[in-house]
mmCIF file of C-alpha atoms in Angstrom:
data_model
loop_
_atom_site.group_PDB
_atom_site.id
_atom_site.type_symbol
_atom_site.label_atom_id
_atom_site.label_comp_id
_atom_site.label_asym_id
_atom_site.label_seq_id
_atom_site.Cartn_x
_atom_site.Cartn_y
_atom_site.Cartn_z
ATOM 1 C CA MET A 1 83.914 91.241 94.921
ATOM 2 C CA ASP A 2 86.296 89.230 91.876
ATOM 3 C CA ASP A 3 89.867 89.448 93.392
ATOM 4 C CA TYR A 4 91.552 87.526 90.455
ATOM 5 C CA LEU A 5 93.910 89.455 88.451
ATOM 6 C CA PRO A 6 95.115 88.814 85.087
ATOM 7 C CA SER A 7 98.621 87.468 84.718
ATOM 8 C CA VAL A 8 99.165 88.324 81.251
ATOM 9 C CA GLU A 9 97.949 91.064 78.507
ATOM 10 C CA VAL A 10 97.567 90.927 74.860
ATOM 11 C CA ARG A 11 99.394 93.812 73.320
ATOM 12 C CA VAL A 12 100.002 95.194 69.478
ATOM 13 C CA ILE A 13 103.534 95.189 68.902
ATOM 14 C CA ASP A 14 103.576 96.595 65.441
ATOM 15 C CA GLU A 15 102.079 96.406 61.888
ATOM 16 C CA GLU A 16 104.124 93.571 60.819
ATOM 17 C CA LYS A 17 104.498 91.625 63.951
ATOM 18 C CA GLY A 18 101.047 92.236 64.952
ATOM 19 C CA LYS A 19 100.178 91.439 68.535
ATOM 20 C CA GLY A 20 102.104 89.471 71.347
ATOM 21 C CA LEU A 21 101.178 88.242 74.795
ATOM 22 C CA PHE A 22 103.168 89.975 77.578
ATOM 23 C CA ALA A 23 103.930 88.975 81.373
ATOM 24 C CA LEU A 24 102.148 91.201 84.203
ATOM 25 C CA HIS A 25 104.469 89.743 86.730
ATOM 26 C CA LYS A 26 107.364 87.366 87.541
ATOM 27 C CA PHE A 27 107.089 83.893 86.538
ATOM 28 C CA ASP A 28 109.685 81.320 87.257
ATOM 29 C CA PRO A 29 110.437 77.858 85.412
ATOM 30 C CA GLY A 30 107.589 75.615 85.890
ATOM 31 C CA ASP A 31 105.152 78.265 86.909
ATOM 32 C CA VAL A 32 101.638 78.161 85.269
ATOM 33 C CA ILE A 33 101.292 81.145 83.230
ATOM 34 C CA PHE A 34 97.801 80.796 82.156
ATOM 35 C CA GLU A 35 95.254 78.095 81.613
ATOM 36 C CA GLU A 36 92.370 78.146 78.928
ATOM 37 C CA ARG A 37 89.841 75.891 77.081
ATOM 38 C CA PRO A 38 89.650 76.144 72.926
ATOM 39 C CA LEU A 39 86.837 77.969 71.317
ATOM 40 C CA VAL A 40 86.697 74.830 69.212
ATOM 41 C CA CYS A 41 88.744 72.031 68.862
ATOM 42 C CA ALA A 42 88.593 68.638 66.749
ATOM 43 C CA GLN A 43 90.374 65.179 66.532
ATOM 44 C CA PHE A 44 92.613 64.745 63.142
ATOM 45 C CA LEU A 45 90.331 62.833 60.699
ATOM 46 C CA TRP A 46 93.233 60.017 59.785
ATOM 47 C CA ASN A 47 93.980 59.819 63.608
ATOM 48 C CA GLN A 48 89.964 58.969 64.314
ATOM 49 C CA ALA A 49 89.889 56.388 61.230
ATOM 50 C CA TYR A 50 92.960 54.540 62.782
ATOM 51 C CA GLY A 51 91.216 53.858 65.655
ATOM 52 C CA TYR A 52 92.488 56.652 68.325
ATOM 53 C CA LEU A 53 89.189 56.618 70.384
ATOM 54 C CA ALA A 54 88.326 60.362 72.059
ATOM 55 C CA CYS A 55 85.804 62.619 73.380
ATOM 56 C CA ASP A 56 84.184 64.429 70.450
ATOM 57 C CA TYR A 57 84.169 67.542 72.695
ATOM 58 C CA CYS A 58 87.025 67.443 75.152
ATOM 59 C CA MET A 59 89.399 65.184 73.275
ATOM 60 C CA LYS A 60 89.613 62.843 76.516
ATOM 61 C CA PRO A 61 90.770 59.384 75.379
ATOM 62 C CA LEU A 62 87.767 56.827 75.510
ATOM 63 C CA GLU A 63 90.033 53.508 75.854
ATOM 64 C CA THR A 64 91.462 52.279 78.914
ATOM 65 C CA ALA A 65 95.242 52.049 79.193
ATOM 66 C CA GLU A 66 95.157 48.317 78.724
ATOM 67 C CA GLU A 67 92.964 48.684 75.408
ATOM 68 C CA ASN A 68 94.900 51.915 73.999
ATOM 69 C CA VAL A 69 98.357 49.825 74.365
ATOM 70 C CA ARG A 70 96.764 46.398 73.024
ATOM 71 C CA ARG A 71 96.062 48.444 69.871
ATOM 72 C CA LEU A 72 99.144 50.170 69.570
ATOM 73 C CA THR A 73 101.145 47.089 69.989
ATOM 74 C CA GLY A 74 98.720 44.957 68.186
ATOM 75 C CA ILE A 75 99.075 42.112 71.227
ATOM 76 C CA GLN A 76 95.328 41.618 72.270
ATOM 77 C CA ASP A 77 96.071 39.588 75.400
ATOM 78 C CA LEU A 78 98.536 41.938 76.850
ATOM 79 C CA GLN A 79 97.942 42.904 80.601
ATOM 80 C CA LEU A 80 98.896 45.994 82.240
ATOM 81 C CA PRO A 81 100.087 45.641 85.897
ATOM 82 C CA TYR A 82 99.026 48.289 88.402
ATOM 83 C CA PRO A 83 95.702 48.891 87.023
ATOM 84 C CA GLU A 84 94.689 51.297 89.231
ATOM 85 C CA CYS A 85 96.877 53.760 87.624
ATOM 86 C CA CYS A 86 94.498 53.828 85.015
ATOM 87 C CA SER A 87 92.355 57.199 84.874
ATOM 88 C CA THR A 88 89.620 56.094 82.218
ATOM 89 C CA ARG A 89 85.939 55.945 83.564
ATOM 90 C CA LYS A 90 83.821 54.215 80.989
ATOM 91 C CA ASP A 91 80.764 54.142 82.926
ATOM 92 C CA GLU A 92 80.667 57.908 82.544
ATOM 93 C CA TYR A 93 80.891 57.474 78.658
ATOM 94 C CA VAL A 94 77.507 58.367 76.560
ATOM 95 C CA GLU A 95 76.756 59.051 73.026
ATOM 96 C CA CYS A 96 74.427 61.863 71.106
ATOM 97 C CA SER A 97 70.990 60.986 71.597
ATOM 98 C CA TYR A 98 70.635 60.871 68.105
ATOM 99 C CA CYS A 99 73.480 59.646 66.125
ATOM 100 C CA GLU A 100 76.901 57.543 67.190
ATOM 101 C CA VAL A 101 79.124 60.614 68.431
ATOM 102 C CA SER A 102 80.739 59.457 71.664
ATOM 103 C CA TYR A 103 81.745 61.627 74.828
ATOM 104 C CA CYS A 104 83.260 61.177 77.992
ATOM 105 C CA SER A 105 80.383 62.648 79.874
ATOM 106 C CA PRO A 106 77.033 63.951 80.083
ATOM 107 C CA ASP A 107 78.595 67.428 80.483
ATOM 108 C CA CYS A 108 80.465 66.975 77.399
ATOM 109 C CA ARG A 109 77.713 65.754 75.246
ATOM 110 C CA ASP A 110 75.501 68.626 76.625
ATOM 111 C CA GLN A 111 78.113 71.515 75.940
ATOM 112 C CA ALA A 112 78.969 70.398 72.443
ATOM 113 C CA TRP A 113 75.070 70.073 71.492
ATOM 114 C CA GLU A 114 74.636 73.652 72.933
ATOM 115 C CA GLN A 115 77.593 74.822 71.034
ATOM 116 C CA TYR A 116 77.623 73.405 67.835
ATOM 117 C CA HIS A 117 76.554 69.951 67.259
ATOM 118 C CA GLN A 118 72.793 70.635 66.814
ATOM 119 C CA VAL A 119 73.919 71.684 63.321
ATOM 120 C CA LEU A 120 76.352 68.923 62.636
ATOM 121 C CA CYS A 121 74.685 66.246 63.931
ATOM 122 C CA THR A 122 73.459 63.979 60.933
ATOM 123 C CA ALA A 123 71.102 61.424 62.605
ATOM 124 C CA SER A 124 68.348 62.595 60.105
ATOM 125 C CA LEU A 125 70.504 61.702 57.340
ATOM 126 C CA LEU A 126 72.380 58.479 58.663
ATOM 127 C CA GLY A 127 71.136 56.421 55.653
ATOM 128 C CA ASN A 128 72.424 59.006 53.424
ATOM 129 C CA THR A 129 76.126 58.095 52.356
ATOM 130 C CA ASN A 130 76.278 61.023 50.283
ATOM 131 C CA HIS A 131 75.713 63.599 53.332
ATOM 132 C CA PRO A 132 77.898 66.585 52.340
ATOM 133 C CA LEU A 133 79.509 66.552 55.743
ATOM 134 C CA ASP A 134 80.942 62.911 55.512
ATOM 135 C CA GLU A 135 81.992 64.014 51.793
ATOM 136 C CA LEU A 136 83.812 67.193 53.693
ATOM 137 C CA GLN A 137 85.502 64.477 55.797
ATOM 138 C CA ASP A 138 86.597 62.223 52.897
ATOM 139 C CA ALA A 139 87.840 64.851 50.348
ATOM 140 C CA TRP A 140 90.214 66.236 53.585
ATOM 141 C CA ARG A 141 91.321 62.754 53.942
ATOM 142 C CA GLU A 142 92.313 62.439 50.454
ATOM 143 C CA MET A 143 94.183 65.640 50.359
ATOM 144 C CA HIS A 144 95.869 65.588 53.739
ATOM 145 C CA TYR A 145 97.659 62.100 54.848
ATOM 146 C CA PRO A 146 99.405 61.734 58.250
ATOM 147 C CA PRO A 147 101.103 63.341 59.912
ATOM 148 C CA GLU A 148 98.033 65.695 59.880
ATOM 149 C CA THR A 149 98.536 69.620 60.825
ATOM 150 C CA ALA A 150 94.882 70.888 60.638
ATOM 151 C CA SER A 151 91.129 69.452 60.335
ATOM 152 C CA ILE A 152 88.503 70.717 58.136
ATOM 153 C CA MET A 153 86.124 70.020 61.021
ATOM 154 C CA LEU A 154 87.406 73.167 63.093
ATOM 155 C CA ILE A 155 86.119 75.045 59.874
ATOM 156 C CA ALA A 156 82.756 73.228 60.292
ATOM 157 C CA ARG A 157 82.742 73.459 64.170
ATOM 158 C CA MET A 158 83.691 77.523 63.585
ATOM 159 C CA ILE A 159 80.578 77.610 61.253
ATOM 160 C CA ALA A 160 78.312 75.647 63.554
ATOM 161 C CA THR A 161 79.224 77.812 66.851
ATOM 162 C CA VAL A 162 78.128 81.025 64.888
ATOM 163 C CA LYS A 163 74.760 79.314 63.379
ATOM 164 C CA GLN A 164 73.942 77.965 66.918
ATOM 165 C CA ALA A 165 74.740 81.211 68.768
ATOM 166 C CA LYS A 166 72.173 83.933 70.259
ATOM 167 C CA ASP A 167 74.689 86.764 69.265
ATOM 168 C CA LYS A 168 75.724 85.485 65.841
ATOM 169 C CA ALA A 169 77.884 88.743 65.177
ATOM 170 C CA GLY A 170 79.341 88.468 68.955
ATOM 171 C CA ALA A 171 80.478 84.671 67.861
ATOM 172 C CA ALA A 172 81.852 85.443 64.617
ATOM 173 C CA HIS A 173 83.750 88.242 66.146
ATOM 174 C CA LEU A 174 85.570 85.892 68.083
ATOM 175 C CA PHE A 175 87.096 83.889 65.671
ATOM 176 C CA SER A 176 87.827 87.255 63.666
ATOM 177 C CA GLN A 177 90.823 87.812 66.667
ATOM 178 C CA PHE A 178 92.743 84.928 64.919
ATOM 179 C CA CYS A 179 95.445 85.515 62.115
ATOM 180 C CA HIS A 180 93.975 84.225 58.747
ATOM 181 C CA LYS A 181 96.368 85.768 56.105
ATOM 182 C CA ILE A 182 96.560 83.900 53.024
ATOM 183 C CA LYS A 183 99.797 85.294 51.639
ATOM 184 C CA SER A 184 102.833 86.282 53.362
ATOM 185 C CA SER A 185 103.357 90.146 53.987
ATOM 186 C CA SER A 186 105.602 90.357 51.074
ATOM 187 C CA GLY A 187 103.114 88.504 48.790
ATOM 188 C CA ASP A 188 105.655 85.786 47.698
ATOM 189 C CA MET A 189 104.318 83.078 49.766
ATOM 190 C CA ALA A 190 100.868 81.455 50.301
ATOM 191 C CA HIS A 191 99.894 79.030 53.048
ATOM 192 C CA ARG A 192 101.117 75.649 52.513
ATOM 193 C CA LEU A 193 97.318 74.463 52.689
ATOM 194 C CA LEU A 194 96.283 76.546 49.948
ATOM 195 C CA GLY A 195 99.255 75.643 47.652
ATOM 196 C CA ARG A 196 99.161 75.199 43.884
ATOM 197 C CA GLN A 197 98.374 71.500 44.452
ATOM 198 C CA PHE A 198 95.737 71.848 46.405
ATOM 199 C CA GLN A 199 93.685 74.640 44.366
ATOM 200 C CA ALA A 200 90.949 72.379 42.823
ATOM 201 C CA GLN A 201 90.651 70.414 46.013
ATOM 202 C CA VAL A 202 89.962 73.769 48.192
ATOM 203 C CA GLU A 203 87.344 74.499 45.894
ATOM 204 C CA HIS A 204 85.705 71.120 46.305
ATOM 205 C CA LEU A 205 85.833 71.640 49.943
ATOM 206 C CA ARG A 206 84.127 75.228 49.783
ATOM 207 C CA GLN A 207 81.281 73.601 47.711
ATOM 208 C CA LEU A 208 80.937 70.870 50.201
ATOM 209 C CA ILE A 209 80.659 73.472 53.225
ATOM 210 C CA ILE A 210 78.224 75.780 51.326
ATOM 211 C CA LYS A 211 76.198 72.618 50.367
ATOM 212 C CA GLY A 212 76.294 71.325 54.138
ATOM 213 C CA LEU A 213 76.592 74.702 56.340
ATOM 214 C CA GLN A 214 75.584 77.785 54.348
ATOM 215 C CA ASP A 215 74.392 80.700 56.578
ATOM 216 C CA GLU A 216 73.127 83.962 55.187
ATOM 217 C CA ASP A 217 74.638 85.698 58.273
ATOM 218 C CA LEU A 218 78.182 84.344 57.145
ATOM 219 C CA LEU A 219 78.568 84.705 53.484
ATOM 220 C CA GLN A 220 81.722 86.312 53.850
ATOM 221 C CA TRP A 221 82.997 82.747 54.828
ATOM 222 C CA PHE A 222 81.688 81.232 51.900
ATOM 223 C CA THR A 223 83.117 83.128 49.091
ATOM 224 C CA ALA A 224 86.380 81.688 47.646
ATOM 225 C CA ASP A 225 88.670 84.149 49.280
ATOM 226 C CA GLY A 226 86.784 84.032 52.593
ATOM 227 C CA PHE A 227 86.892 80.316 52.950
ATOM 228 C CA LYS A 228 90.830 80.244 51.954
ATOM 229 C CA SER A 229 90.989 82.820 55.038
ATOM 230 C CA LEU A 230 89.423 80.084 57.093
ATOM 231 C CA ILE A 231 92.057 77.449 55.958
ATOM 232 C CA ALA A 232 94.610 79.531 56.574
ATOM 233 C CA LEU A 233 93.129 80.389 59.668
ATOM 234 C CA VAL A 234 93.095 76.999 61.120
ATOM 235 C CA GLY A 235 96.197 76.186 59.420
ATOM 236 C CA THR A 236 98.382 79.053 61.327
ATOM 237 C CA ASN A 237 96.591 79.096 64.447
ATOM 238 C CA GLY A 238 95.468 75.410 65.470
ATOM 239 C CA GLN A 239 97.457 74.364 68.366
ATOM 240 C CA GLY A 240 98.016 70.606 68.503
ATOM 241 C CA ILE A 241 96.358 68.687 71.157
ATOM 242 C CA GLY A 242 97.792 65.128 72.315
ATOM 243 C CA THR A 243 96.226 63.105 74.743
ATOM 244 C CA SER A 244 96.738 59.424 75.559
ATOM 245 C CA ALA A 245 95.369 56.701 78.377
ATOM 246 C CA PHE A 246 98.276 55.001 78.392
ATOM 247 C CA GLY A 247 100.314 57.945 78.828
ATOM 248 C CA VAL A 248 98.493 58.819 82.178
ATOM 249 C CA TRP A 249 98.761 55.235 83.349
ATOM 250 C CA ILE A 250 102.505 56.149 82.957
ATOM 251 C CA LYS A 251 102.406 58.909 84.930
ATOM 252 C CA ASN A 252 100.355 57.519 87.623
ATOM 253 C CA CYS A 253 102.786 54.426 87.860
ATOM 254 C CA ASP A 254 105.724 57.215 88.486
ATOM 255 C CA SER A 255 103.765 58.022 91.693
ATOM 256 C CA LEU A 256 103.521 54.361 92.990
ATOM 257 C CA GLU A 257 105.099 53.560 96.437
ATOM 258 C CA ILE A 258 106.897 50.455 95.695
ATOM 259 C CA SER A 259 110.379 48.466 96.138
ATOM 260 C CA GLU A 260 113.238 49.550 94.248
ATOM 261 C CA GLU A 261 112.998 45.985 92.683
ATOM 262 C CA GLU A 262 109.334 46.158 91.635
ATOM 263 C CA GLN A 263 110.481 49.834 90.156
ATOM 264 C CA GLU A 264 112.977 48.415 88.134
ATOM 265 C CA LYS A 265 110.753 45.502 86.978
ATOM 266 C CA LEU A 266 108.198 47.888 85.854
ATOM 267 C CA ASN A 267 110.598 50.247 84.198
ATOM 268 C CA ALA A 268 111.747 47.465 81.982
ATOM 269 C CA PHE A 269 108.254 46.529 81.010
ATOM 270 C CA ILE A 270 107.218 49.934 79.966
ATOM 271 C CA HIS A 271 110.568 50.091 78.067
ATOM 272 C CA ASN A 272 109.694 46.860 76.212
ATOM 273 C CA LEU A 273 106.240 48.163 75.625
ATOM 274 C CA TYR A 274 107.626 51.150 73.779
ATOM 275 C CA GLU A 275 109.904 49.175 71.814
ATOM 276 C CA LYS A 276 106.778 46.967 70.667
ATOM 277 C CA ILE A 277 104.745 50.372 70.029
ATOM 278 C CA GLU A 278 107.550 51.786 68.033
ATOM 279 C CA LYS A 279 108.016 48.408 66.006
ATOM 280 C CA GLU A 280 104.122 48.043 65.553
ATOM 281 C CA THR A 281 102.741 51.943 65.368
ATOM 282 C CA GLY A 282 105.931 54.075 65.077
ATOM 283 C CA PRO A 283 105.777 57.079 66.657
ATOM 284 C CA TYR A 284 101.935 57.838 66.511
ATOM 285 C CA LEU A 285 101.012 57.293 70.396
ATOM 286 C CA ASN A 286 98.268 59.869 70.894
ATOM 287 C CA ASN A 287 94.598 61.077 70.204
ATOM 288 C CA GLU A 288 95.783 64.264 68.219
ATOM 289 C CA GLY A 289 93.839 66.900 67.278
ATOM 290 C CA SER A 290 94.338 70.731 67.039
ATOM 291 C CA GLY A 291 91.886 73.536 68.752
ATOM 292 C CA LEU A 292 91.829 77.481 68.623
ATOM 293 C CA PHE A 293 92.857 79.083 71.846
ATOM 294 C CA PRO A 294 92.885 82.882 71.986
ATOM 295 C CA LEU A 295 95.686 83.694 74.510
ATOM 296 C CA GLN A 296 98.084 80.897 73.101
ATOM 297 C CA SER A 297 97.475 82.294 69.313
ATOM 298 C CA ALA A 298 98.592 85.480 70.618
ATOM 299 C CA CYS A 299 101.914 84.102 71.649
ATOM 300 C CA ASN A 300 104.574 84.846 69.023
ATOM 301 C CA HIS A 301 107.313 82.537 67.837
ATOM 302 C CA SER A 302 110.852 82.013 68.744
ATOM 303 C CA CYS A 303 113.353 78.978 68.480
ATOM 304 C CA VAL A 304 114.428 79.785 71.751
ATOM 305 C CA PRO A 305 111.005 79.996 73.639
ATOM 306 C CA ASN A 306 110.515 80.838 77.131
ATOM 307 C CA ALA A 307 107.226 79.383 77.585
ATOM 308 C CA GLU A 308 105.250 75.793 76.165
ATOM 309 C CA ALA A 309 101.681 74.605 75.834
ATOM 310 C CA THR A 310 100.977 71.351 77.742
ATOM 311 C CA PHE A 311 97.992 69.372 78.512
ATOM 312 C CA PRO A 312 98.557 67.713 81.920
ATOM 313 C CA TYR A 313 94.658 67.184 82.152
ATOM 314 C CA ASN A 314 94.714 64.860 79.364
ATOM 315 C CA ASN A 315 91.836 67.012 77.429
ATOM 316 C CA PHE A 316 91.863 70.233 75.557
ATOM 317 C CA THR A 317 92.402 72.252 78.161
ATOM 318 C CA LEU A 318 95.627 74.118 77.442
ATOM 319 C CA VAL A 319 98.125 74.810 80.416
ATOM 320 C CA MET A 320 100.915 77.604 79.308
ATOM 321 C CA GLU A 321 104.225 77.078 81.338
ATOM 322 C CA ALA A 322 107.259 79.073 81.856
ATOM 323 C CA ILE A 323 110.438 77.238 80.969
ATOM 324 C CA LYS A 324 112.519 80.123 81.804
ATOM 325 C CA GLU A 325 112.346 83.216 84.118
ATOM 326 C CA ILE A 326 109.937 85.668 82.832
ATOM 327 C CA LEU A 327 110.257 89.015 84.000
ATOM 328 C CA PRO A 328 107.150 91.524 84.046
ATOM 329 C CA GLY A 329 106.590 93.471 80.751
ATOM 330 C CA GLU A 330 108.463 90.662 79.113
ATOM 331 C CA GLU A 331 107.167 89.016 75.908
ATOM 332 C CA ILE A 332 105.952 85.030 76.232
ATOM 333 C CA ILE A 333 107.096 83.117 73.411
ATOM 334 C CA VAL A 334 106.715 79.679 72.322
ATOM 335 C CA CYS A 335 108.173 77.595 69.616
ATOM 336 C CA TYR A 336 105.820 76.854 66.930
ATOM 337 C CA LEU A 337 107.851 73.825 65.340
ATOM 338 C CA ASP A 338 106.904 70.333 67.031
ATOM 339 C CA GLU A 339 110.100 68.655 68.963
ATOM 340 C CA SER A 340 111.202 66.491 66.026
ATOM 341 C CA ASN A 341 111.509 70.007 64.166
ATOM 342 C CA ARG A 342 113.138 72.219 66.717
ATOM 343 C CA ASN A 343 116.855 71.244 66.112
ATOM 344 C CA ARG A 344 116.802 71.115 62.402
ATOM 345 C CA SER A 345 119.009 73.460 60.615
ATOM 346 C CA ARG A 346 118.198 77.273 60.138
ATOM 347 C CA HIS A 347 117.003 76.799 56.740
ATOM 348 C CA SER A 348 114.930 74.136 57.560
ATOM 349 C CA ARG A 349 113.291 75.843 60.466
ATOM 350 C CA ILE A 350 112.689 78.750 58.593
ATOM 351 C CA LYS A 351 111.479 76.937 55.469
ATOM 352 C CA LEU A 352 108.585 75.388 57.785
ATOM 353 C CA LEU A 353 107.628 78.372 59.490
ATOM 354 C CA ARG A 354 107.257 80.362 56.119
ATOM 355 C CA GLU A 355 105.109 77.417 54.695
ATOM 356 C CA ASN A 356 102.856 76.989 58.042
ATOM 357 C CA TYR A 357 102.847 80.747 59.576
ATOM 358 C CA LEU A 358 103.799 82.809 56.616
ATOM 359 C CA PHE A 359 106.943 84.659 58.016
ATOM 360 C CA THR A 360 110.795 84.347 58.347
ATOM 361 C CA CYS A 361 112.207 83.853 61.736
ATOM 362 C CA THR A 362 114.547 86.260 62.902
ATOM 363 C CA CYS A 363 114.813 85.205 66.353
ATOM 364 C CA ALA A 364 118.243 85.266 68.449
ATOM 365 C CA LYS A 365 119.083 81.364 67.347
ATOM 366 C CA CYS A 366 118.261 82.052 63.808
ATOM 367 C CA GLU A 367 120.311 85.156 63.414
ATOM 368 C CA SER A 368 123.164 83.495 65.166
ATOM 369 C CA GLN A 369 122.989 80.716 62.405
ATOM 370 C CA ARG A 370 123.071 82.960 59.695
ATOM 371 C CA CYS A 371 126.316 81.841 58.525
ATOM 372 C CA ASP A 372 125.960 78.317 58.871
ATOM 373 C CA GLY A 373 125.308 77.421 55.473
ATOM 374 C CA ASP A 374 122.105 77.203 53.185
ATOM 375 C CA PHE A 375 121.362 73.423 53.664
ATOM 376 C CA THR A 376 118.481 71.488 54.716
ATOM 377 C CA SER A 377 118.448 68.997 57.817
ATOM 378 C CA ASP A 378 117.735 66.083 55.572
ATOM 379 C CA SER A 379 121.716 66.219 54.804
ATOM 380 C CA GLU A 380 122.860 66.767 58.201
ATOM 381 C CA ALA A 381 123.894 63.363 60.116
ATOM 382 C CA ASP A 382 123.464 64.395 63.505
ATOM 383 C CA VAL A 383 119.676 65.486 63.249
ATOM 384 C CA LYS A 384 117.621 62.258 63.970
#
């Protein structure tokens, strides 16, 4: 008998807001509310092109911490102290048996193959530079320069997952649970990824998807409106994922039992590394991508959240943690904005949320700032 009791429940709130996620028991700050793996995830294409090496299935870094920091700083002979704090195990890495896609373990390779990679593997056409999936990725990169917020490969992996599934209708239904509105409820705004400047490019992407992945059981996804709904789906529901071999090394260094003098020396060394990385690479430290998580996607937004998504295993597994006390029956709410945008003005926050999520925020913070003036954060001297 399974003694597991669910900690959360998805409920329909109303027609306008849709569904939400609610706590079934009390959570204190720091408590894990739930863990989940994505239905699909994908590394951002520019992130990949810049040399951020990650497992093609779970996004675990494929560099050692030392290789990672050498690339980020541009210092090729840099050596990290305490190499035992690096968790990378390169002896376990494997590639697809037919193409050059890399994985952190045979298990990840096998799971990718069973779920979607049989359809997406281009081994039989490696010499063909005009393969539609290669063209698809090139076209997306041309449309969306860093910082990225979505990847066309999420759509490709959704389609391939359904194509490979024994129960295609069931697999397609898994993705139908995600919000995929093209326009806001009032119809006054289309999703940012479907803006006027992208219309011709979106049609080009659709033709490449048809050329490479058309399936008779998914014809509704390949129509003009159906494909736009897929773009809106990944743009609206994609949860950012970040992993870092260097980050894990730093975390493990925090647990070292060393003298106070050694700790001060290590702290100074790490601080110096961050300065070098900032100068060489800027803020882009991690392997970055996005994934579709059913429970996380059911969480509504607030600029004053009570929970946040974390990735403590340095792969695609999401752990939702409480950051405030949450009582039984209370809605679990997260902030859809990244850290760099959370403290911007109400006007800027609402603009970002409308462009990316097609709603106007009315959380307590936004309502309390209604009289603060109608300006963007670009003019705010106190916002970094």
